[in-house]
Amino acid sequence: MSIFKKSEDKQQAATIDEFRKKIDSAQLPSGVKQIAERELEMMCNMSPATAEYTIGLTYVDYLASLPWNKKTADTLDLTRAETILNERHYGLSEVKRRIIEHLAVKILVMNKKPQILVIDDEAIARDNIEHILTKENYNVVTAVNGVEAIEKLKTTVFDVVLTDLRMEKVDGISVLEKTKSKYPDTQVIMITAYAAVDSAIEAIKKGAFHYIAKPFRLEEVRTTVKQALEKKLSTVSAKGSVLCFAGPPGTGKTSLGRSIADALGRKFSRISLGGMKDEAEIRGHRRTYAGAMPGRIMEEIRRAESSNPVIMLDEADKIGGQDFKGDPESALLEVLDPEQNHTFLDHYLDVPFDLSNVMFIVTANVADNIQGPLRDRMEVIEFSGYTEDEKVNIALLHIVPKLLREHGLSDYPPEFTAEAVSKIINEYTREAGTRNLERQIATICRKIATEFVHNKDAVRLIKVVPELVERYLGPRKYYLEVADENDRVGVVTGLVVTEAGGDIIFVEAARMKGKRELILTGSLGNVMRESAQAALSYIRSHASYFDIHEDVFEDHDIHIHVPGGAIPKDGPSAGTTIAIALISLLKRRPARRNIAISGELTLSGRILPVGGIKEKILAARRAGVKIIVLPLRNSVDVENLSRDVKDSVEIVLIDRIEEIVDKVLLK
Ligand code: ADP
């Protein structure tokens, strides 16, 4: 018995020893190292058979495996970044410009010559510090006492302040407090006599970065200042700098994020927030919880093996939901807020981890759907849908070459013609972005690869022309929704913007015997229901103008329906479309299907501006619309669109609804 126990003990001691070595070689920050050591200490007295022992080992292992001090060196070269973005991404000039500007600010902040203030009433100490810091190529300003220092702080923003602790009149603590209250990001280092280390620790509690005890070694001054500067720079460069890429699926958001990481020379990882059900997925579970795990943020940091990766948080507009456990917003705010994220606390880890060096990029389909306080932290960059031309170019220049490589077709690369790609876009996809297009091209690649494998004689250069597309993908999946329909009474084409980009809707109006009720169906949101009521009131109050009999409203119900009931629709922009559908119904004049209308309608008949102009125009074109009616007050938006977006459709801008009645309704 005792022999077994002994050999068990020995094994346990060996294991713990092995973990000690692991901790030693892991270069943990001193606080973390202490925690890991304490944990191992406790485990010495535990039986290895207990669950606590295993949990403890896993925990120590986890602590040792995190990249506490590991960072990849940033490549801060704007020209190189521009080249990478241009080579890998077609078009998107506005998006690229915003990203380059964003990086430029980062580079400027990082490359600025640091400003240092040295305050010491002892001339020798002051001169020594000034000498070595000037040699480091910093701008050094000195002050002989606290009073002079506070004067200097009024006119200059310093990155780091080194202050003697004991001074006459205004002491180091006052300098610290003054500095921190005015410039919270400025790092303050206390210089103290060896005997006064206690007060220095007091100063750290009040927000000082660190202290240096006299007599100091010059090397110590140099490294402490360097660390303080790094901290200052990482908070400043992170500030207000969470980029949010918003736009329909498949418009290049993720791939651009990856390119930004490459341009900066950083690791890249993605976390999908959509569908997260529990705050612990972000922040981890406490270790007391059986099967506890760290959150996704820490997991990605560990996988990246660096504390400064680019992390993309996908679908920030889909987080939460009713059955979400905990408070996702506050967890995310903590992750993204530079004021808080240098001490991010994962529940499992239970020691703060500094996330301030991580570059977060958030993505969403609709930026407005992101919760308020979160959204305020972000710089939103809008991605919009592509025109057919853009899609053809993206496919030929980027998607096809990538898919050929992935499908092992590089030796005998099939040649996709522009006509074939156009056919795929128009007949096999209906989308703002390029996701389905990519999927369809991948299907063709798979079929060609299968042919090659089945039949060696089939291996040859294939030219993918429109006829081949049909052979590989089967009969067409989409028809032009508008061009192929007949003009009807009470049915008018409208335009909406959804998460997937722009889309067309058909507003249908019908009248039947009843009690003057307005029936609204088709998953309409509150704003859209109100626009329908306003549209009806506008027509009733202008019945004589339109030559509509007052009594058509007597003893009748009016029903407005927007098909596609499974998709919720909302917003004010269907007001004009609904009104025209009602006039069409009441005047029995068929409406032209290939005219699409978008605009908010006032009770007096004026048309107010609407959002999502580009997405709406692209959607109208995809559906085969020929004329688009938009509010006059959107003319600036229309003017700002590039020519290829407005190509091949006629855009009519109106200020009042009366202007288009005869254009849309047939006699
Ligand atoms: P999102 O994240 O917006 O859904 P992705 O970045 O996943 O979009 O893009 C989908 C596909 O389309 C990827 O293969 C991407 O390379 C390609 N793509 C989209 N836009 C462009 C573009 N402007 N240039 C090159 N490729 C693009």
PDB file of N, CA, C and O and ligand atoms in Angstrom, residues 88-92 96 247-257 270 312 314 363 365 383 386 394-395 397-399 402 433-435 438, ligand 1:
ATOM      1  N   ARG A  88      -5.934  42.460 -54.324  1.00  0.00           N
ATOM      2  CA  ARG A  88      -6.850  41.391 -53.937  1.00  0.00           C
ATOM      3  C   ARG A  88      -8.317  41.748 -54.056  1.00  0.00           C
ATOM      4  O   ARG A  88      -9.168  40.884 -54.003  1.00  0.00           O
ATOM      5  N   HIS A  89      -8.619  43.055 -54.142  1.00  0.00           N
ATOM      6  CA  HIS A  89     -10.030  43.440 -54.136  1.00  0.00           C
ATOM      7  C   HIS A  89     -10.332  44.348 -55.303  1.00  0.00           C
ATOM      8  O   HIS A  89      -9.681  45.371 -55.482  1.00  0.00           O
ATOM      9  N   TYR A  90     -11.333  43.965 -56.038  1.00  0.00           N
ATOM     10  CA  TYR A  90     -11.745  44.752 -57.192  1.00  0.00           C
ATOM     11  C   TYR A  90     -12.627  45.905 -56.722  1.00  0.00           C
ATOM     12  O   TYR A  90     -13.471  45.722 -55.829  1.00  0.00           O
ATOM     13  N   GLY A  91     -12.453  47.086 -57.329  1.00  0.00           N
ATOM     14  CA  GLY A  91     -13.345  48.212 -57.023  1.00  0.00           C
ATOM     15  C   GLY A  91     -13.235  48.663 -55.575  1.00  0.00           C
ATOM     16  O   GLY A  91     -12.144  48.787 -55.038  1.00  0.00           O
ATOM     17  N   LEU A  92     -14.383  48.908 -54.953  1.00  0.00           N
ATOM     18  CA  LEU A  92     -14.467  49.298 -53.539  1.00  0.00           C
ATOM     19  C   LEU A  92     -13.579  50.496 -53.218  1.00  0.00           C
ATOM     20  O   LEU A  92     -13.005  50.565 -52.127  1.00  0.00           O
ATOM     21  N   LYS A  96     -11.752  51.262 -49.646  1.00  0.00           N
ATOM     22  CA  LYS A  96     -10.291  51.203 -49.527  1.00  0.00           C
ATOM     23  C   LYS A  96      -9.737  52.523 -49.014  1.00  0.00           C
ATOM     24  O   LYS A  96      -8.835  52.539 -48.183  1.00  0.00           O
ATOM     25  N   GLY A 247     -22.868  45.755 -44.580  1.00  0.00           N
ATOM     26  CA  GLY A 247     -23.368  45.594 -45.936  1.00  0.00           C
ATOM     27  C   GLY A 247     -23.916  44.200 -46.146  1.00  0.00           C
ATOM     28  O   GLY A 247     -23.760  43.330 -45.281  1.00  0.00           O
ATOM     29  N   PRO A 248     -24.548  43.977 -47.302  1.00  0.00           N
ATOM     30  CA  PRO A 248     -25.144  42.676 -47.590  1.00  0.00           C
ATOM     31  C   PRO A 248     -24.090  41.562 -47.633  1.00  0.00           C
ATOM     32  O   PRO A 248     -22.905  41.861 -47.772  1.00  0.00           O
ATOM     33  N   PRO A 249     -24.530  40.312 -47.525  1.00  0.00           N
ATOM     34  CA  PRO A 249     -23.584  39.189 -47.576  1.00  0.00           C
ATOM     35  C   PRO A 249     -22.851  39.149 -48.917  1.00  0.00           C
ATOM     36  O   PRO A 249     -23.401  39.561 -49.937  1.00  0.00           O
ATOM     37  N   GLY A 250     -21.625  38.668 -48.885  1.00  0.00           N
ATOM     38  CA  GLY A 250     -20.892  38.443 -50.129  1.00  0.00           C
ATOM     39  C   GLY A 250     -20.390  39.701 -50.796  1.00  0.00           C
ATOM     40  O   GLY A 250     -20.119  39.714 -51.993  1.00  0.00           O
ATOM     41  N   THR A 251     -20.237  40.795 -50.044  1.00  0.00           N
ATOM     42  CA  THR A 251     -19.743  42.015 -50.670  1.00  0.00           C
ATOM     43  C   THR A 251     -18.279  42.260 -50.332  1.00  0.00           C
ATOM     44  O   THR A 251     -17.757  43.346 -50.552  1.00  0.00           O
ATOM     45  N   GLY A 252     -17.621  41.252 -49.741  1.00  0.00           N
ATOM     46  CA  GLY A 252     -16.174  41.353 -49.566  1.00  0.00           C
ATOM     47  C   GLY A 252     -15.712  41.800 -48.189  1.00  0.00           C
ATOM     48  O   GLY A 252     -14.549  42.146 -48.028  1.00  0.00           O
ATOM     49  N   LYS A 253     -16.596  41.786 -47.190  1.00  0.00           N
ATOM     50  CA  LYS A 253     -16.217  42.288 -45.875  1.00  0.00           C
ATOM     51  C   LYS A 253     -15.150  41.402 -45.216  1.00  0.00           C
ATOM     52  O   LYS A 253     -14.124  41.887 -44.775  1.00  0.00           O
ATOM     53  N   THR A 254     -15.426  40.098 -45.193  1.00  0.00           N
ATOM     54  CA  THR A 254     -14.487  39.200 -44.532  1.00  0.00           C
ATOM     55  C   THR A 254     -13.150  39.183 -45.243  1.00  0.00           C
ATOM     56  O   THR A 254     -12.091  39.265 -44.611  1.00  0.00           O
ATOM     57  N   SER A 255     -13.194  39.091 -46.564  1.00  0.00           N
ATOM     58  CA  SER A 255     -11.917  38.985 -47.268  1.00  0.00           C
ATOM     59  C   SER A 255     -11.099  40.264 -47.106  1.00  0.00           C
ATOM     60  O   SER A 255      -9.879  40.209 -47.028  1.00  0.00           O
ATOM     61  N   LEU A 256     -11.764  41.421 -46.999  1.00  0.00           N
ATOM     62  CA  LEU A 256     -11.008  42.649 -46.760  1.00  0.00           C
ATOM     63  C   LEU A 256     -10.365  42.646 -45.380  1.00  0.00           C
ATOM     64  O   LEU A 256      -9.235  43.114 -45.218  1.00  0.00           O
ATOM     65  N   GLY A 257     -11.086  42.115 -44.396  1.00  0.00           N
ATOM     66  CA  GLY A 257     -10.524  42.016 -43.048  1.00  0.00           C
ATOM     67  C   GLY A 257      -9.239  41.209 -43.066  1.00  0.00           C
ATOM     68  O   GLY A 257      -8.225  41.594 -42.486  1.00  0.00           O
ATOM     69  N   ARG A 270     -11.577  34.881 -36.810  1.00  0.00           N
ATOM     70  CA  ARG A 270     -12.981  35.310 -36.903  1.00  0.00           C
ATOM     71  C   ARG A 270     -13.797  34.686 -35.797  1.00  0.00           C
ATOM     72  O   ARG A 270     -13.616  33.528 -35.466  1.00  0.00           O
ATOM     73  N   MET A 312     -11.999  39.463 -36.270  1.00  0.00           N
ATOM     74  CA  MET A 312     -13.227  39.936 -36.885  1.00  0.00           C
ATOM     75  C   MET A 312     -14.414  39.382 -36.115  1.00  0.00           C
ATOM     76  O   MET A 312     -14.521  38.169 -35.914  1.00  0.00           O
ATOM     77  N   ASP A 314     -18.047  38.772 -36.368  1.00  0.00           N
ATOM     78  CA  ASP A 314     -19.052  38.759 -37.426  1.00  0.00           C
ATOM     79  C   ASP A 314     -20.472  38.870 -36.888  1.00  0.00           C
ATOM     80  O   ASP A 314     -20.763  38.403 -35.801  1.00  0.00           O
ATOM     81  N   THR A 363     -18.430  43.127 -38.154  1.00  0.00           N
ATOM     82  CA  THR A 363     -19.223  43.173 -39.380  1.00  0.00           C
ATOM     83  C   THR A 363     -20.706  43.049 -39.056  1.00  0.00           C
ATOM     84  O   THR A 363     -21.075  42.507 -38.019  1.00  0.00           O
ATOM     85  N   ASN A 365     -24.808  43.156 -41.263  1.00  0.00           N
ATOM     86  CA  ASN A 365     -25.528  43.396 -42.504  1.00  0.00           C
ATOM     87  C   ASN A 365     -26.125  44.795 -42.491  1.00  0.00           C
ATOM     88  O   ASN A 365     -26.084  45.517 -43.469  1.00  0.00           O
ATOM     89  N   PHE A 383     -20.566  48.812 -47.086  1.00  0.00           N
ATOM     90  CA  PHE A 383     -20.316  48.049 -48.301  1.00  0.00           C
ATOM     91  C   PHE A 383     -21.656  47.949 -49.025  1.00  0.00           C
ATOM     92  O   PHE A 383     -22.664  47.676 -48.394  1.00  0.00           O
ATOM     93  N   TYR A 386     -23.046  44.922 -55.715  1.00  0.00           N
ATOM     94  CA  TYR A 386     -22.283  45.154 -56.939  1.00  0.00           C
ATOM     95  C   TYR A 386     -23.196  45.193 -58.155  1.00  0.00           C
ATOM     96  O   TYR A 386     -24.234  44.543 -58.186  1.00  0.00           O
ATOM     97  N   ILE A 394     -15.172  40.729 -60.776  1.00  0.00           N
ATOM     98  CA  ILE A 394     -14.742  40.062 -59.537  1.00  0.00           C
ATOM     99  C   ILE A 394     -14.618  38.560 -59.784  1.00  0.00           C
ATOM    100  O   ILE A 394     -13.664  37.908 -59.367  1.00  0.00           O
ATOM    101  N   ALA A 395     -15.595  38.022 -60.515  1.00  0.00           N
ATOM    102  CA  ALA A 395     -15.573  36.586 -60.780  1.00  0.00           C
ATOM    103  C   ALA A 395     -14.339  36.214 -61.603  1.00  0.00           C
ATOM    104  O   ALA A 395     -13.592  35.298 -61.251  1.00  0.00           O
ATOM    105  N   LEU A 397     -11.522  37.915 -62.248  1.00  0.00           N
ATOM    106  CA  LEU A 397     -10.194  38.270 -61.732  1.00  0.00           C
ATOM    107  C   LEU A 397      -9.870  37.593 -60.407  1.00  0.00           C
ATOM    108  O   LEU A 397      -8.716  37.347 -60.101  1.00  0.00           O
ATOM    109  N   HIS A 398     -10.893  37.330 -59.604  1.00  0.00           N
ATOM    110  CA  HIS A 398     -10.603  36.831 -58.260  1.00  0.00           C
ATOM    111  C   HIS A 398     -11.222  35.475 -57.934  1.00  0.00           C
ATOM    112  O   HIS A 398     -10.547  34.571 -57.480  1.00  0.00           O
ATOM    113  N   ILE A 399     -12.531  35.360 -58.159  1.00  0.00           N
ATOM    114  CA  ILE A 399     -13.199  34.137 -57.692  1.00  0.00           C
ATOM    115  C   ILE A 399     -12.773  32.918 -58.517  1.00  0.00           C
ATOM    116  O   ILE A 399     -12.396  31.884 -57.962  1.00  0.00           O
ATOM    117  N   LYS A 402      -9.211  31.673 -57.810  1.00  0.00           N
ATOM    118  CA  LYS A 402      -9.140  31.053 -56.486  1.00  0.00           C
ATOM    119  C   LYS A 402      -9.775  29.656 -56.513  1.00  0.00           C
ATOM    120  O   LYS A 402      -9.201  28.686 -56.014  1.00  0.00           O
ATOM    121  N   GLY A 433     -24.515  40.611 -53.332  1.00  0.00           N
ATOM    122  CA  GLY A 433     -23.085  40.291 -53.305  1.00  0.00           C
ATOM    123  C   GLY A 433     -22.715  39.196 -54.277  1.00  0.00           C
ATOM    124  O   GLY A 433     -23.312  39.073 -55.360  1.00  0.00           O
ATOM    125  N   THR A 434     -21.700  38.397 -53.896  1.00  0.00           N
ATOM    126  CA  THR A 434     -21.191  37.401 -54.834  1.00  0.00           C
ATOM    127  C   THR A 434     -21.174  35.984 -54.260  1.00  0.00           C
ATOM    128  O   THR A 434     -20.506  35.111 -54.792  1.00  0.00           O
ATOM    129  N   ARG A 435     -21.889  35.789 -53.142  1.00  0.00           N
ATOM    130  CA  ARG A 435     -21.808  34.473 -52.496  1.00  0.00           C
ATOM    131  C   ARG A 435     -22.339  33.333 -53.340  1.00  0.00           C
ATOM    132  O   ARG A 435     -21.681  32.309 -53.504  1.00  0.00           O
ATOM    133  N   GLU A 438     -20.276  32.666 -56.366  1.00  0.00           N
ATOM    134  CA  GLU A 438     -19.115  31.841 -56.054  1.00  0.00           C
ATOM    135  C   GLU A 438     -19.525  30.365 -55.940  1.00  0.00           C
ATOM    136  O   GLU A 438     -18.854  29.475 -56.458  1.00  0.00           O
TER     137      GLU A 438
HETATM  138  P1  ADP B   1     -18.821  38.978 -46.877  1.00  0.00           P
HETATM  139  O1  ADP B   1     -17.870  38.835 -45.738  1.00  0.00           O
HETATM  140  O2  ADP B   1     -19.215  40.410 -47.143  1.00  0.00           O
HETATM  141  O3  ADP B   1     -19.981  38.084 -46.841  1.00  0.00           O
HETATM  142  P2  ADP B   1     -16.724  37.735 -48.428  1.00  0.00           P
HETATM  143  O4  ADP B   1     -15.522  38.541 -48.071  1.00  0.00           O
HETATM  144  O5  ADP B   1     -16.887  36.414 -47.792  1.00  0.00           O
HETATM  145  O6  ADP B   1     -18.021  38.617 -48.204  1.00  0.00           O
HETATM  146  O7  ADP B   1     -16.777  37.621 -49.999  1.00  0.00           O
HETATM  147  C1  ADP B   1     -17.381  36.566 -50.680  1.00  0.00           C
HETATM  148  C2  ADP B   1     -16.535  36.171 -51.859  1.00  0.00           C
HETATM  149  O8  ADP B   1     -16.545  37.175 -52.859  1.00  0.00           O
HETATM  150  C3  ADP B   1     -15.090  35.951 -51.512  1.00  0.00           C
HETATM  151  O9  ADP B   1     -14.617  34.870 -52.249  1.00  0.00           O
HETATM  152  C4  ADP B   1     -14.414  37.230 -51.955  1.00  0.00           C
HETATM  153  O10 ADP B   1     -13.104  36.976 -52.304  1.00  0.00           O
HETATM  154  C5  ADP B   1     -15.249  37.631 -53.147  1.00  0.00           C
HETATM  155  N1  ADP B   1     -15.312  39.080 -53.305  1.00  0.00           N
HETATM  156  C6  ADP B   1     -16.314  39.908 -52.907  1.00  0.00           C
HETATM  157  N2  ADP B   1     -16.050  41.176 -53.219  1.00  0.00           N
HETATM  158  C7  ADP B   1     -14.856  41.178 -53.860  1.00  0.00           C
HETATM  159  C8  ADP B   1     -14.042  42.202 -54.449  1.00  0.00           C
HETATM  160  N3  ADP B   1     -14.415  43.496 -54.442  1.00  0.00           N
HETATM  161  N4  ADP B   1     -12.880  41.829 -55.004  1.00  0.00           N
HETATM  162  C9  ADP B   1     -12.496  40.530 -55.009  1.00  0.00           C
HETATM  163  N5  ADP B   1     -13.205  39.531 -54.488  1.00  0.00           N
HETATM  164  C10 ADP B   1     -14.383  39.833 -53.913  1.00  0.00           C
END
